[in-house]
PDB file of C-alpha atoms in Angstrom:
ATOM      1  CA  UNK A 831     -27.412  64.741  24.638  1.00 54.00           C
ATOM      2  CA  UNK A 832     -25.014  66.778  22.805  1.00 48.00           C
ATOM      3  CA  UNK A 833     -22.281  66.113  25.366  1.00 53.00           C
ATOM      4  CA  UNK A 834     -22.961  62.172  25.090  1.00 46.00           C
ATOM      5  CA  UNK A 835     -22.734  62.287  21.076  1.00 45.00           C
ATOM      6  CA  UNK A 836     -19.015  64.475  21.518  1.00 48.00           C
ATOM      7  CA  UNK A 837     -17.762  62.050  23.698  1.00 47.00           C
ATOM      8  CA  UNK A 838     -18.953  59.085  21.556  1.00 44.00           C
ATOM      9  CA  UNK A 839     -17.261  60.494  18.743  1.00 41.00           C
ATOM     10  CA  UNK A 840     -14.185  61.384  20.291  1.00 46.00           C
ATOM     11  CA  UNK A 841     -13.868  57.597  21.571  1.00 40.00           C
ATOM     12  CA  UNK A 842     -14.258  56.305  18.116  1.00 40.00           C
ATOM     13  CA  UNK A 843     -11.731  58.689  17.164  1.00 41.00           C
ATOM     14  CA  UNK A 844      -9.520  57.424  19.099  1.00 35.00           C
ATOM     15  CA  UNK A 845     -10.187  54.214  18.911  1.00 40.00           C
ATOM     16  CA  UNK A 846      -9.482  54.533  14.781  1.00 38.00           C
ATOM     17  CA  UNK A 847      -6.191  56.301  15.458  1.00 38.00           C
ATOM     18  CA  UNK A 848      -4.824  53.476  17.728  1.00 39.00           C
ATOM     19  CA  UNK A 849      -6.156  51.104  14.938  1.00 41.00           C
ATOM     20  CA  UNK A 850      -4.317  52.692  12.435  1.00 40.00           C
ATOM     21  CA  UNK A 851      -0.924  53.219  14.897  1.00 39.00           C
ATOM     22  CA  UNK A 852      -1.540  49.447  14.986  1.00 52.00           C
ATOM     23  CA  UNK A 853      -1.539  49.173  11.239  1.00 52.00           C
ATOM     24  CA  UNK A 854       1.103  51.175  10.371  1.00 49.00           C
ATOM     25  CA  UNK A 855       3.615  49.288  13.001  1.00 57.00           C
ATOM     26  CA  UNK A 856       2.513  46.515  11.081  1.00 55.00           C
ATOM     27  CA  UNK A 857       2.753  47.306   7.734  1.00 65.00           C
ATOM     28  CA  UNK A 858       6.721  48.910   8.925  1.00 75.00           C
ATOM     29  CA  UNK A 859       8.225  45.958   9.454  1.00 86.00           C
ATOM     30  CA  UNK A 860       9.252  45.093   6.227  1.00 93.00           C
ATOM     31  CA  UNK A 861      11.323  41.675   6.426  1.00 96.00           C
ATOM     32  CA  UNK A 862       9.606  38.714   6.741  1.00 96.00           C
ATOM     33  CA  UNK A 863      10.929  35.201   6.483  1.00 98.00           C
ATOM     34  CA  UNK A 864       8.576  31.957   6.595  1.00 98.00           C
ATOM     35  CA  UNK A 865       9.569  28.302   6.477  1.00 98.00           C
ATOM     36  CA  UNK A 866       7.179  25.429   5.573  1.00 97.00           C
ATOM     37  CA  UNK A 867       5.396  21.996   4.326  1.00 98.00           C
ATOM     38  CA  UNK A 868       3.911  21.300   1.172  1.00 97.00           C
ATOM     39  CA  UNK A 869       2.179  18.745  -0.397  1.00 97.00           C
ATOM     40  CA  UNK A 870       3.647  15.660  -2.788  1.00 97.00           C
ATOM     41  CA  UNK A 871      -0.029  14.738  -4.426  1.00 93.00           C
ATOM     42  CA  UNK A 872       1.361  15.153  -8.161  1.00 93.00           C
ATOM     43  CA  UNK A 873       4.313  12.590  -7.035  1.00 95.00           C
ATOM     44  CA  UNK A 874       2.196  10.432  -5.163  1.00 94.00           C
ATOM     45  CA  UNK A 875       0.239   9.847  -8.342  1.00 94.00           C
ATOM     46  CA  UNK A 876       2.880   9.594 -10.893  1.00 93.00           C
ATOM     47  CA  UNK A 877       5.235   7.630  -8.881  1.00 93.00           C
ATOM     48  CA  UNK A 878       3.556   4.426  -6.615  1.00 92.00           C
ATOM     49  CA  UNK A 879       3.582   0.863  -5.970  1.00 91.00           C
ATOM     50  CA  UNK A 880       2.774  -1.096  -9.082  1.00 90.00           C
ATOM     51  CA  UNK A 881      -1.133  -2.163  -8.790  1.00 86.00           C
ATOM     52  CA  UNK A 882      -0.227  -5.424 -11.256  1.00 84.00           C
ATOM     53  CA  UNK A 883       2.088  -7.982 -10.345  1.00 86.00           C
ATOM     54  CA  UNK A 884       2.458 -11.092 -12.974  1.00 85.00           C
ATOM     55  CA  UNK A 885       1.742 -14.371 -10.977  1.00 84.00           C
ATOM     56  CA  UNK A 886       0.160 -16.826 -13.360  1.00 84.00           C
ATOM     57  CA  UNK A 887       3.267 -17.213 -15.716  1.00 85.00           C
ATOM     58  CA  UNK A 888       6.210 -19.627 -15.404  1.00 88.00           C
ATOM     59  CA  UNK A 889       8.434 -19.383 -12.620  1.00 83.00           C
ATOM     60  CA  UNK A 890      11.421 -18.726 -14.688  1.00 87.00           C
ATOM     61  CA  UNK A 891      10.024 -15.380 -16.098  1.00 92.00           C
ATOM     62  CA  UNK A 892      12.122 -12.062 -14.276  1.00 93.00           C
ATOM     63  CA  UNK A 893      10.153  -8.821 -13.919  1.00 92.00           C
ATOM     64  CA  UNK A 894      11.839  -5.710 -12.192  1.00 94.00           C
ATOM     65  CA  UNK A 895       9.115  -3.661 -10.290  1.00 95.00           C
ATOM     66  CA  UNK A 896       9.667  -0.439  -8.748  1.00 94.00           C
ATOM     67  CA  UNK A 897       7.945  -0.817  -5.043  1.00 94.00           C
ATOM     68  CA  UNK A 898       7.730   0.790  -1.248  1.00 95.00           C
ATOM     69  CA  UNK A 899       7.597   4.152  -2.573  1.00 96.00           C
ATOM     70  CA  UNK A 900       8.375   6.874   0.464  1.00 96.00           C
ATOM     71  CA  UNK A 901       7.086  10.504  -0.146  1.00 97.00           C
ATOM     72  CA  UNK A 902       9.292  13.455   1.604  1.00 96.00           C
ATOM     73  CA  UNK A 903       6.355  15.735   1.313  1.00 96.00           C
ATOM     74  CA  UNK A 904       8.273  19.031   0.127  1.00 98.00           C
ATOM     75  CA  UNK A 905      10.005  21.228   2.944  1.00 98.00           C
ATOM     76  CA  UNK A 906      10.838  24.785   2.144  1.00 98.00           C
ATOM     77  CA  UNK A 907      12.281  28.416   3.285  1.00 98.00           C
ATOM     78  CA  UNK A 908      11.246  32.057   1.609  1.00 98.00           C
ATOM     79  CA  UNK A 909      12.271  35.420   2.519  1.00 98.00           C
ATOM     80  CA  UNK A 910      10.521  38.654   1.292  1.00 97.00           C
ATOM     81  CA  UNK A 911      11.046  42.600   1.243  1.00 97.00           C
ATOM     82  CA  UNK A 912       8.202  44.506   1.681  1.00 94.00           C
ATOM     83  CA  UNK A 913       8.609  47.560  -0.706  1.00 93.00           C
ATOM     84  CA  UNK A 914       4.934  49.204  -0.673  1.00 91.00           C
ATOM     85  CA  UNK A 915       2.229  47.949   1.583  1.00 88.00           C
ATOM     86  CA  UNK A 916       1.118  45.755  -1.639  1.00 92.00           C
ATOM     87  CA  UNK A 917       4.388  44.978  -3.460  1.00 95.00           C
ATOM     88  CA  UNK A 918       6.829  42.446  -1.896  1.00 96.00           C
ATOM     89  CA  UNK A 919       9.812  40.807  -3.160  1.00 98.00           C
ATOM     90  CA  UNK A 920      12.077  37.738  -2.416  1.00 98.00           C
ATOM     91  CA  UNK A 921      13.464  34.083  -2.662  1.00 98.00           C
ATOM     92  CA  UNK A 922      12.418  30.710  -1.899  1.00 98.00           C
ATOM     93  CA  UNK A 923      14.214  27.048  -1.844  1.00 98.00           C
ATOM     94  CA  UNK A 924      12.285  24.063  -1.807  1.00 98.00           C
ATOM     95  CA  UNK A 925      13.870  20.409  -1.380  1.00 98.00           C
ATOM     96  CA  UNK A 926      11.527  17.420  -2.092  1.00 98.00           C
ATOM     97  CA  UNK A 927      13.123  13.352  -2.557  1.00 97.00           C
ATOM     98  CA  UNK A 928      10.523  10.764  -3.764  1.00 97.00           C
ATOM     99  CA  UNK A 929      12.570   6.969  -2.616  1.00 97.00           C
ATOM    100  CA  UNK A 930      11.848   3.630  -3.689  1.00 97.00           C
ATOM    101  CA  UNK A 931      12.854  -0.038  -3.886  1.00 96.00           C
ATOM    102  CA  UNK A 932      14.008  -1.933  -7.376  1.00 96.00           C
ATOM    103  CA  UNK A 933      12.417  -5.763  -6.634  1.00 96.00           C
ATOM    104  CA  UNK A 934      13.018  -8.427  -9.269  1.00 95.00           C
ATOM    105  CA  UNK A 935      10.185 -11.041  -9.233  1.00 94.00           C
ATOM    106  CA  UNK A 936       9.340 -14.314 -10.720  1.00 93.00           C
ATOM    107  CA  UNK A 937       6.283 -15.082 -12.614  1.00 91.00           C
ATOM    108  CA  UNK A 938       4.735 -16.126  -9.588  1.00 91.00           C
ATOM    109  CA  UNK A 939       4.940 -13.185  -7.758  1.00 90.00           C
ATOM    110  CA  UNK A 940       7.400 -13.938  -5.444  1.00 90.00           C
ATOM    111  CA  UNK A 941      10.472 -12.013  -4.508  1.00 90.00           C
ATOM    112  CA  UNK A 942      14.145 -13.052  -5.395  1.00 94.00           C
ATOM    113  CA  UNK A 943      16.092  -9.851  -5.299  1.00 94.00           C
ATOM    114  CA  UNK A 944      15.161  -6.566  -3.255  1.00 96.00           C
ATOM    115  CA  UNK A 945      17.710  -3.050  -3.884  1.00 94.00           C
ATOM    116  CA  UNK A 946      16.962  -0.415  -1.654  1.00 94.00           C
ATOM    117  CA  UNK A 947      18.273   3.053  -1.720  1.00 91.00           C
ATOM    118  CA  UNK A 948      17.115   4.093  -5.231  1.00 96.00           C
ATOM    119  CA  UNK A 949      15.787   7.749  -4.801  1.00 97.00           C
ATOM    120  CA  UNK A 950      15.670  11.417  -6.973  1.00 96.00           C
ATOM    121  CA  UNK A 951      15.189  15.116  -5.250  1.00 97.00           C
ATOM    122  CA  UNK A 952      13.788  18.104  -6.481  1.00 98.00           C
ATOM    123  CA  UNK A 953      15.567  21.351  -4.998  1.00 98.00           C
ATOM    124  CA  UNK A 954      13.937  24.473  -6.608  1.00 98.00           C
ATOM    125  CA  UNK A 955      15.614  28.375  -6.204  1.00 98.00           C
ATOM    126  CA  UNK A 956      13.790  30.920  -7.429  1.00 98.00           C
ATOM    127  CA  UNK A 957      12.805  34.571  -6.947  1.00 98.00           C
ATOM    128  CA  UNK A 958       9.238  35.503  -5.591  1.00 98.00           C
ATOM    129  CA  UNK A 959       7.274  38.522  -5.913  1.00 98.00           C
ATOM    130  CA  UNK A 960       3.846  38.847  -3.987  1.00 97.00           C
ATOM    131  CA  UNK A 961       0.643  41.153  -4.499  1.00 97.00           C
ATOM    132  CA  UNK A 962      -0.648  41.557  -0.901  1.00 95.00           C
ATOM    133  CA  UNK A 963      -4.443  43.034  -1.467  1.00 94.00           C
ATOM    134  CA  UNK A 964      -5.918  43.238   1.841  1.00 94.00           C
ATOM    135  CA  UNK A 965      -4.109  44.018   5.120  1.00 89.00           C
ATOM    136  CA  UNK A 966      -5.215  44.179   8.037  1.00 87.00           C
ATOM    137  CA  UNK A 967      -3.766  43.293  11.771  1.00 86.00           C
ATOM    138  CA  UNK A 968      -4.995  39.915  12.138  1.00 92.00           C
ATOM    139  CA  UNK A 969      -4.918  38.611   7.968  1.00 94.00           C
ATOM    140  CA  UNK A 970      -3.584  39.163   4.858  1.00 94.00           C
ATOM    141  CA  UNK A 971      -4.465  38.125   1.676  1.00 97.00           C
ATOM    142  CA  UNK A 972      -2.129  37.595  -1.517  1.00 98.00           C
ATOM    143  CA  UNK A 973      -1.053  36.231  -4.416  1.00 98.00           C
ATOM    144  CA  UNK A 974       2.219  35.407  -5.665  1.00 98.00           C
ATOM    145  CA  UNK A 975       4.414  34.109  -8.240  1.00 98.00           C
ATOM    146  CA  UNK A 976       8.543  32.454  -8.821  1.00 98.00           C
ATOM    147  CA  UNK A 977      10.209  31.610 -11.184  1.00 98.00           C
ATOM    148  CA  UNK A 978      13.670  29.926 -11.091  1.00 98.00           C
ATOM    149  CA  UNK A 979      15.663  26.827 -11.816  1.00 98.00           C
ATOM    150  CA  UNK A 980      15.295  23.047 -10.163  1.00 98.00           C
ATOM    151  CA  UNK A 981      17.980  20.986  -9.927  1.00 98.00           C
ATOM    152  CA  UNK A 982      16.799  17.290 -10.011  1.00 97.00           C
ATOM    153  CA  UNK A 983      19.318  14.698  -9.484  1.00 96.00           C
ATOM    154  CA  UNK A 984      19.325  11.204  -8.101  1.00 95.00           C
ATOM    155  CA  UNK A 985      20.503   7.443  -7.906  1.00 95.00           C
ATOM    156  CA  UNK A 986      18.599   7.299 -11.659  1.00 91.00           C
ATOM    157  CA  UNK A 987      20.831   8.122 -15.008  1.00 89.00           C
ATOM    158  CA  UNK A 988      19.337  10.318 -17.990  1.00 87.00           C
ATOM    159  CA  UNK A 989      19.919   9.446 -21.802  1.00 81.00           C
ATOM    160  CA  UNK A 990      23.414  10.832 -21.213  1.00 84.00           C
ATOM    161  CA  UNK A 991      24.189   9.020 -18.367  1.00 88.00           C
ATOM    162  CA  UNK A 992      23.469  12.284 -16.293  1.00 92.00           C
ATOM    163  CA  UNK A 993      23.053  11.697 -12.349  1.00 94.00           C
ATOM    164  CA  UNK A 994      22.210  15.556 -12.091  1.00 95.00           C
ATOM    165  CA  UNK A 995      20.446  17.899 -14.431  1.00 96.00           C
ATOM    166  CA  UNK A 996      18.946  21.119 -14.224  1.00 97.00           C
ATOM    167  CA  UNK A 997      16.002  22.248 -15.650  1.00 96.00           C
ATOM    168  CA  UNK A 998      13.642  25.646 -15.246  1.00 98.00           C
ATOM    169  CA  UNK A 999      10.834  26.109 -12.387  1.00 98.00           C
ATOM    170  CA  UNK A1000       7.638  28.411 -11.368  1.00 98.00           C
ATOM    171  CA  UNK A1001       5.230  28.290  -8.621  1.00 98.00           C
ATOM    172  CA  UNK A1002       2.585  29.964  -8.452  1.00 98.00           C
ATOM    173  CA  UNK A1003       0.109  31.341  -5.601  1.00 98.00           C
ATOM    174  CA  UNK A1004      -3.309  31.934  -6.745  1.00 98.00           C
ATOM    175  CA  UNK A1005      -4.898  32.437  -3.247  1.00 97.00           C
ATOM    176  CA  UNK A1006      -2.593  32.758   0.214  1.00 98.00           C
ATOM    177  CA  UNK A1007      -4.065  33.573   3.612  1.00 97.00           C
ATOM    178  CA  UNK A1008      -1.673  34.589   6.897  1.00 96.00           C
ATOM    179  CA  UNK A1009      -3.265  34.739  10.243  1.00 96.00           C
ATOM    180  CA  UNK A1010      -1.052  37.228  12.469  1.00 93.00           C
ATOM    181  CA  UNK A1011      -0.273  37.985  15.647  1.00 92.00           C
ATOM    182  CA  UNK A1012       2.079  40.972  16.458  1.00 88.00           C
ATOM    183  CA  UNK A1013       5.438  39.978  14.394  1.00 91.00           C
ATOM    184  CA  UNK A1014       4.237  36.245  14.450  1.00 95.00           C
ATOM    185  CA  UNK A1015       2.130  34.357  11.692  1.00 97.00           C
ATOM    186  CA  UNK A1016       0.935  31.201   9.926  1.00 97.00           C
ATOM    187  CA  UNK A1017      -0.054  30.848   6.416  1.00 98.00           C
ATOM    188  CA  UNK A1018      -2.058  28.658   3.886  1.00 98.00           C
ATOM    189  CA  UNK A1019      -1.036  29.035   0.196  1.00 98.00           C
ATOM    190  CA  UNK A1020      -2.945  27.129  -2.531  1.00 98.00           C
ATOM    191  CA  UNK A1021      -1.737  26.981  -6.267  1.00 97.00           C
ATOM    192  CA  UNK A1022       1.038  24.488  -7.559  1.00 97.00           C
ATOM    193  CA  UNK A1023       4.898  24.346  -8.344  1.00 98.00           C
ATOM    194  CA  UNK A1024       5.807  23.072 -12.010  1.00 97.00           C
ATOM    195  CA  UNK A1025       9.416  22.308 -13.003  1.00 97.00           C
ATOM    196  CA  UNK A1026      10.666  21.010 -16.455  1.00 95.00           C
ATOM    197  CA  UNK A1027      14.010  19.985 -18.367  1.00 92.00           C
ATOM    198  CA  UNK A1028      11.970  20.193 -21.916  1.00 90.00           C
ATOM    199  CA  UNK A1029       8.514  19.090 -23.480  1.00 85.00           C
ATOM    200  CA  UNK A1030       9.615  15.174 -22.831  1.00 87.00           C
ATOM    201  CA  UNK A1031      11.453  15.468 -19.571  1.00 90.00           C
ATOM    202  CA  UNK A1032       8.677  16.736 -16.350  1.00 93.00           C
ATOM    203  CA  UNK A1033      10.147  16.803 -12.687  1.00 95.00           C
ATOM    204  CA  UNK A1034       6.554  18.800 -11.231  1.00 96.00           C
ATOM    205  CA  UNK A1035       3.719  19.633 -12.346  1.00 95.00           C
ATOM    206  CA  UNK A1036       0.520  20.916 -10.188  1.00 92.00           C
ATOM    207  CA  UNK A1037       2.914  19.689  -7.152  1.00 95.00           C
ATOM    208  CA  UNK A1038       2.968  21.622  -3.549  1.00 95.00           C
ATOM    209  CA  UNK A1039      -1.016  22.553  -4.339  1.00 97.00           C
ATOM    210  CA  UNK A1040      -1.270  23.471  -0.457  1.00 97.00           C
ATOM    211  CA  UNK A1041       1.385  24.662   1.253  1.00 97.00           C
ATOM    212  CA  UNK A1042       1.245  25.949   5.222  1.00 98.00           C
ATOM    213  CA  UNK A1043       3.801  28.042   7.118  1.00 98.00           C
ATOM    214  CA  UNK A1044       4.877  29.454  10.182  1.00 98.00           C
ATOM    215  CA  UNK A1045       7.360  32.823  10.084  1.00 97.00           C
ATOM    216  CA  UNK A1046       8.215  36.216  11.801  1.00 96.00           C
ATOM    217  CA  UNK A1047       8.575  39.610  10.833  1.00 94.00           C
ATOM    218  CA  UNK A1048      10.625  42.160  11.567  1.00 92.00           C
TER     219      UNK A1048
END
């Protein structure tokens, strides 16, 4: 009996120390870079298709309408240094466009002038820190936050007759999840990217509230 118990406990010895050799490779590689999608849901509410159209006035009343609204979804890349097991720190870009037509209608409704090609972007650079809190070989979970500058620009004009303007940025990552495998992983992030020119003047807000990813380490 005695024999059985030592050579149960030496197996589970050994099977902890090639968990933890497992770990440890894991937690060494300390470069990691990611690329992903995120969501447009804050832009898909703020900027759609008109739900009123005037069609019981005169036919020589002129309405512009700004319609076919196209989404990019936002696409982005972010690279991190691991510095402790918990404590990681890096950058991230994120390019969005939101595109739509300018049609002029008459009072009836119907279409007399269509301009296409009207558009604006969103491209966000920022550093990003992240608090990893529980590793393990197959998932990680973390939190993170950036904060940086977007540049917004566009076929549109400001006040000042400004195609291009520049304004400040955060995101934050309340809850993120990777699922790994070796040096390979995929993520889910939820939280939301907000970017400003002043109190009057909001590119994002609540935007990118899910975000998934694919990246390496190394």
């Amino acid at each position: 009996m005695k024999e059985k118990i030592y050579i149960f406990l030496c197996l589970l010895c050994l099977s902890a120390w090639g968990y933890a050799e497992d770990k440890y490779a894991y937690l060494s590689m300390r470069h990691e870079v990611r690329i992903g999608w995120g969501d447009q849901i804050f832009e898909s509410l703020i900027w759609h298709n008109p739900v009123y159209r005037a069609r019981t006035v005169p036919a020589d009343y002129t309405q512009l309408y700004h319609e076919n609204y196209r989404h990019s979804q936002h696409f982005w890349a972010e690279y991190q240094y691991r510095f402790k097991k918990w404590f990681s720190l890096g950058g991230m870009t994120d390019l969005s466009f939101v595109h739509w037509d300018d049609v002029t209608r008459n009072g009836l409704g119907e279409e007399l002038t269509r301009d296409k090609g009207h558009y604006f972007f969103n491209l966000v650079i920022m550093p990003t820190i992240r608090f990893t809190y529980y590793h393990h070989p197959n998932v990680n979970l973390y939190s993170g936050l950036g904060v940086g500058m977007d540049i917004n620009g566009g076929t549109e004009t400001d006040g000042l007759g400004r195609h291009t303007v520049v304004g400040a940025a955060m995101n934050i990552t309340v809850f993120g999840v990777s699922a790994n495998y070796k040096r390979w992983f995929c993520t889910v992030d939820f939280g939301g990217m907000y970017a400003l020119r002043n109190a009057n003047t909001i590119f994002m807000a609540s935007s990118r509230m899910i975000n998934v990813g694919l990246g390496a380490r190394f």
